[in-house]
CSV table of C-alpha atoms in Angstrom, one decimal:
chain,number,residue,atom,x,y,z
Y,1,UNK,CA,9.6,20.1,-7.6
Y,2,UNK,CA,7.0,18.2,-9.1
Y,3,UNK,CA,3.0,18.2,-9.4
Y,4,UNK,CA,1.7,16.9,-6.4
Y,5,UNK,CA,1.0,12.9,-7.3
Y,6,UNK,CA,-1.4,10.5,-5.7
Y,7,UNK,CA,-1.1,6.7,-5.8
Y,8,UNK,CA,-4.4,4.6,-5.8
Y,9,UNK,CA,-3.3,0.9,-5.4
Y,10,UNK,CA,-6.2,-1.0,-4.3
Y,11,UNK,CA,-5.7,-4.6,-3.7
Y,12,UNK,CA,-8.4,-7.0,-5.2
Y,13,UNK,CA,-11.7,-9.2,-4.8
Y,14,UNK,CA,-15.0,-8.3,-2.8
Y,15,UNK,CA,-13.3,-6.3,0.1
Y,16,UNK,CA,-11.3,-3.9,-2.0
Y,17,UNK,CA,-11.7,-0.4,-2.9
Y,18,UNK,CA,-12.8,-0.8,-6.9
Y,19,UNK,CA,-16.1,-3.5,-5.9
Y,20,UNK,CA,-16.6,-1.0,-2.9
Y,21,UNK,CA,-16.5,2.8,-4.8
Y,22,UNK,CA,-16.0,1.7,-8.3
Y,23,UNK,CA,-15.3,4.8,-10.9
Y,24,UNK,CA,-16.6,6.8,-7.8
Y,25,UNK,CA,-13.0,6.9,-6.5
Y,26,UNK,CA,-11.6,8.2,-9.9
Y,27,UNK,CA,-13.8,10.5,-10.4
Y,28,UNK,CA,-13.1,12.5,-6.8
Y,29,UNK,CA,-9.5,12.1,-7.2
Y,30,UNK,CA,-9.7,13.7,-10.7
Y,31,UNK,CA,-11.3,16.8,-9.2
Y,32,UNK,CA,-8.5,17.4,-7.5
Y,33,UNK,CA,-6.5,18.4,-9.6
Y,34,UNK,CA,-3.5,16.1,-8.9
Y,35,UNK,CA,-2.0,13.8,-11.0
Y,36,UNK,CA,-3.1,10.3,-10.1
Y,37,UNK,CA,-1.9,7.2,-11.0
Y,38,UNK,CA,-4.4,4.1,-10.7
Y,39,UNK,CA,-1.8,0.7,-9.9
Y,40,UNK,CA,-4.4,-2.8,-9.8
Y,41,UNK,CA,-3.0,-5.4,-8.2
Y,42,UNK,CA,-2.4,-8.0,-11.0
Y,43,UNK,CA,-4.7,-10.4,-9.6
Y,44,UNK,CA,-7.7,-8.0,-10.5
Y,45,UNK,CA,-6.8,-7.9,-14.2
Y,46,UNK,CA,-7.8,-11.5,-13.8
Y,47,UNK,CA,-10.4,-12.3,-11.5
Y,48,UNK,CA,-12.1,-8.8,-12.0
Y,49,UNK,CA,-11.1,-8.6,-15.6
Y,50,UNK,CA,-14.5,-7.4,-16.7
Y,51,UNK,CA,-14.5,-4.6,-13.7
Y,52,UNK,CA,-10.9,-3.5,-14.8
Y,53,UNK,CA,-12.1,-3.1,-18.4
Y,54,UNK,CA,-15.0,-1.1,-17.6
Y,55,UNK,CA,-12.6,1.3,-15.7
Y,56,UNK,CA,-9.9,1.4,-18.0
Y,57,UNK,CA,-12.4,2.2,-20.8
Y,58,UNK,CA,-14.5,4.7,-19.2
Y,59,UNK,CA,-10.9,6.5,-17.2
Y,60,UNK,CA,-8.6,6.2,-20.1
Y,61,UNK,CA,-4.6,7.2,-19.5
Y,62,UNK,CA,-4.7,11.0,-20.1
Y,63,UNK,CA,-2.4,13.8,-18.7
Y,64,UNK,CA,-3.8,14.2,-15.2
Y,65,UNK,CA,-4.3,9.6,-15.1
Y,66,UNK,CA,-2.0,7.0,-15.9
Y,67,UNK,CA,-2.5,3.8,-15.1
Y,68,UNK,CA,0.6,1.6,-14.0
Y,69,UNK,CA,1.1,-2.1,-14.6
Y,70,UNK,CA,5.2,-2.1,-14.1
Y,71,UNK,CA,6.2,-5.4,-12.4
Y,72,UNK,CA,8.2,-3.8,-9.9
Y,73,UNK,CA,6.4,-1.1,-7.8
Y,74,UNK,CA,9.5,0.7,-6.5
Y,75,UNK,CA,9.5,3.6,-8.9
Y,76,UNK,CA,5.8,4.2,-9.1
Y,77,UNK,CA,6.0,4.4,-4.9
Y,78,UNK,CA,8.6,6.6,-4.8
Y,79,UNK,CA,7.3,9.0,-7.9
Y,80,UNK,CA,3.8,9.5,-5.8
Y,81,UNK,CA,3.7,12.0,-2.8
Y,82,UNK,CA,0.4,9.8,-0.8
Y,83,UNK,CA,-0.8,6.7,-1.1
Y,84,UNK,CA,-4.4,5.7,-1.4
Y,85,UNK,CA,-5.0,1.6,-0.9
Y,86,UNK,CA,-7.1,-0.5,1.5
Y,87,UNK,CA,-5.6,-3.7,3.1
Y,88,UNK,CA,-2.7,-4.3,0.7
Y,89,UNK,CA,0.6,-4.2,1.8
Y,90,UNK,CA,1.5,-1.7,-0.4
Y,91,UNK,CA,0.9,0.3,2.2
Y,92,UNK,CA,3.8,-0.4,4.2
Y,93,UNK,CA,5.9,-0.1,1.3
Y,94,UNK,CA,4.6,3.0,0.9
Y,95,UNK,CA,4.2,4.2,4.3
Y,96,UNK,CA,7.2,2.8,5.8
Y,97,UNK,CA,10.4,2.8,3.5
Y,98,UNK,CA,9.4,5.7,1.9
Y,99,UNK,CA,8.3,7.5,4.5
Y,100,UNK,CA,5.1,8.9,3.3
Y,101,UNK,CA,1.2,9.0,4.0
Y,102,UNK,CA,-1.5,6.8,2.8
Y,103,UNK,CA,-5.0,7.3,3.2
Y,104,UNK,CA,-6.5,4.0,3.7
Y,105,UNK,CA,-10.0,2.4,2.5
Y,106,UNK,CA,-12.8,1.0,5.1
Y,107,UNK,CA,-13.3,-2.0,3.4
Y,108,UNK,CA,-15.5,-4.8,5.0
Y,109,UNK,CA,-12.9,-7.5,6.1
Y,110,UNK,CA,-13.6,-10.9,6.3
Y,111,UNK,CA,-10.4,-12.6,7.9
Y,112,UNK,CA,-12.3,-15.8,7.8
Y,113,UNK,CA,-10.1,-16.9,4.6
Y,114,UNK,CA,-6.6,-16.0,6.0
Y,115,UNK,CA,-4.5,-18.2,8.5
Y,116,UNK,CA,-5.0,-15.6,11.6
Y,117,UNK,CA,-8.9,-16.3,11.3
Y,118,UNK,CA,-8.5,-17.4,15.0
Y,119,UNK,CA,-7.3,-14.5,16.9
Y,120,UNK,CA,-9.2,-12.7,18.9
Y,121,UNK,CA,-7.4,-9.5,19.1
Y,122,UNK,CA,-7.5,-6.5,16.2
Y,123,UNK,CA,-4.9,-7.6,13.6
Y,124,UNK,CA,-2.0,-5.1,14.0
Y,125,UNK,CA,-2.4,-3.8,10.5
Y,126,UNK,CA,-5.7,-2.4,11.3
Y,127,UNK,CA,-4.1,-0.8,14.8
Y,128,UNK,CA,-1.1,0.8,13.0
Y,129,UNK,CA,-3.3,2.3,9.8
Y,130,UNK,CA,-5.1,5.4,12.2
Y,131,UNK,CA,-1.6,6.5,12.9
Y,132,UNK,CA,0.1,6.3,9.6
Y,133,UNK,CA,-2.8,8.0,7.7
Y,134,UNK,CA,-6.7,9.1,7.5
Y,135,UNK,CA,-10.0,6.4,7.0
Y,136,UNK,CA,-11.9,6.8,3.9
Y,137,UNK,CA,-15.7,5.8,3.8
Y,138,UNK,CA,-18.4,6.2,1.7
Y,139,UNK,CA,-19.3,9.1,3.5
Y,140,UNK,CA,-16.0,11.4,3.4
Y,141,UNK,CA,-15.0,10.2,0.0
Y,142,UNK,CA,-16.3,13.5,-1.2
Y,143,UNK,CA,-13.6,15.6,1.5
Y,144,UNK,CA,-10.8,13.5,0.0
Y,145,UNK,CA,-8.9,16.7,-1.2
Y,146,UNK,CA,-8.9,17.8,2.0
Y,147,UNK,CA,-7.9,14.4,3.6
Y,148,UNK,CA,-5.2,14.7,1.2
Y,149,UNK,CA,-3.7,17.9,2.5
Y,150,UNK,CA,-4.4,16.5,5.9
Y,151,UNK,CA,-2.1,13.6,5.5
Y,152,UNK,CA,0.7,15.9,3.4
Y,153,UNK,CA,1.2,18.6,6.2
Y,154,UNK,CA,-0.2,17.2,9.8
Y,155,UNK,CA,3.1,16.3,11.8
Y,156,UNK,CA,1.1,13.6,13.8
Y,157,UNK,CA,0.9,11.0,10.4
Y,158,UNK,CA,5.0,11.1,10.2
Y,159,UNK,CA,5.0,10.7,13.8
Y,160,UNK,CA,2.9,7.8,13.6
Y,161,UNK,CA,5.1,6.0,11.0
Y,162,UNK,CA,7.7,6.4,12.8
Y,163,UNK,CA,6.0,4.8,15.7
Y,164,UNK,CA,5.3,2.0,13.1
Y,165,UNK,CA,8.4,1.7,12.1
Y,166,UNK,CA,9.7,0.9,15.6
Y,167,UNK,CA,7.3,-1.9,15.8
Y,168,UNK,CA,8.1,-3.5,13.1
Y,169,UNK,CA,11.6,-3.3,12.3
Y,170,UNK,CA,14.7,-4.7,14.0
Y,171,UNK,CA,18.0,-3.9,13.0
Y,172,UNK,CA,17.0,-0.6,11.7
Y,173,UNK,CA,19.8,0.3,9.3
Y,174,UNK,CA,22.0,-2.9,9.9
Y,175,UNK,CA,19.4,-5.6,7.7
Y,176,UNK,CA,22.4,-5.8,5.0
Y,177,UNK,CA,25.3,-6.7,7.2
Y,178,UNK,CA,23.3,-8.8,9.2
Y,179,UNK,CA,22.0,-11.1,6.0
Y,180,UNK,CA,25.4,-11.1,4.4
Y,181,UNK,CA,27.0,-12.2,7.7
Y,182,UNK,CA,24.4,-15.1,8.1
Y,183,UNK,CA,24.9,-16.4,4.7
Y,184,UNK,CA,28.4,-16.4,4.8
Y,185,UNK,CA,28.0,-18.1,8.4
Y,186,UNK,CA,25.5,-20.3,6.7
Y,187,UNK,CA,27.9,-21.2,3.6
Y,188,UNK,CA,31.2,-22.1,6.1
Y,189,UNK,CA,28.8,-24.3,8.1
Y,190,UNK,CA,27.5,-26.4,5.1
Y,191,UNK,CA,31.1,-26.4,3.0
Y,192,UNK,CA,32.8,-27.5,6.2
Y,193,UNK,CA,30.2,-30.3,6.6
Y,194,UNK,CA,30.6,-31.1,3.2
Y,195,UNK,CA,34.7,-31.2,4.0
Y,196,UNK,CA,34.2,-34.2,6.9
């Protein structure tokens, strides 16, 4: 049993969810009444370093808001119950090994910078977020509570990760054996080489 935790972990730069809802976003999720913890991707403390002051000053740490800058994630993921984020792959972290919802942001998404700019069809990321969790936009960022407790209790979201995680993962359960087994392979194959 623990108090019912939400994970905001936005990723950075002009699509993300601080330039897009600023404080805005803190400010809703405080009215919950959960405990939130705000994790910025490390790149923001940099390139948005006056933004990320700004928020840390005016939302210091308290008892209902910590903010996290661990350098491994795994323990803040698996403390929070949802996840809130936009196009970071936190998500999948989140969503996927743990096994747990995420509400995603509706960020505007210019895929003119990444090395898929080219494709015509919907990047599979933006496919597989509807079924994993709920949409936040400007205009239901107010119902977030209740998005929330949507995400938390609807069946359909873990039915959709599991869905997700059928696409995406081969092996499911066997990934240990099966990278120990190449390296050893691997390891014979170069030290018998070395041998001739």
């Amino acid at each position: 049993p623990h108090e019912r935790t939400v994970l905001l972990a936005p990723s950075w730069g002009e699509s993300a969810i601080f330039q897009k809802y600023g404080g805005r976003i803190l400010d809703v999720l405080l009215k919950t009444g959960c405990h939130v913890i705000v994790r910025p991707h490390p790149q923001s403390f940099t390139a948005e370093k006056e933004l990320m002051d700004r928020l840390m000053r005016d939302y210091p740490a308290s008892e209902r808001l910590e903010w996290n800058r661990d350098n491994d994630n795994f323990e803040v993921l698996r403390r929070a119950d949802i996840l809130i984020s936009d196009f970071s792959g936190v998500i999948f972290d989140f969503s996927l090994v743990y096994d747990k919802p995420v509400i995603y942001a509706d960020t505007a998404f210019d895929k003119s910078p990444y090395d898929a700019w080219w494709l015509e069809t919907p990047y599979w990321t933006f496919t597989a977020l509807p079924r994993i969790g709920q949409k936040l936009t400007p205009d239901n960022l107010n119902a977030l509570e209740e998005m929330i407790e949507a995400c938390l209790t609807d069946p359909k979201y873990a039915d959709g990760r599991r869905e997700v995680r059928a696409e995406t993962w081969e092996h499911e359960g066997e990934g240990a054996r099966r990278a120990a087994d190449y390296l050893l392979r691997k390891y014979q194959e170069l030290t018998t080489e070395e041998e001739k």
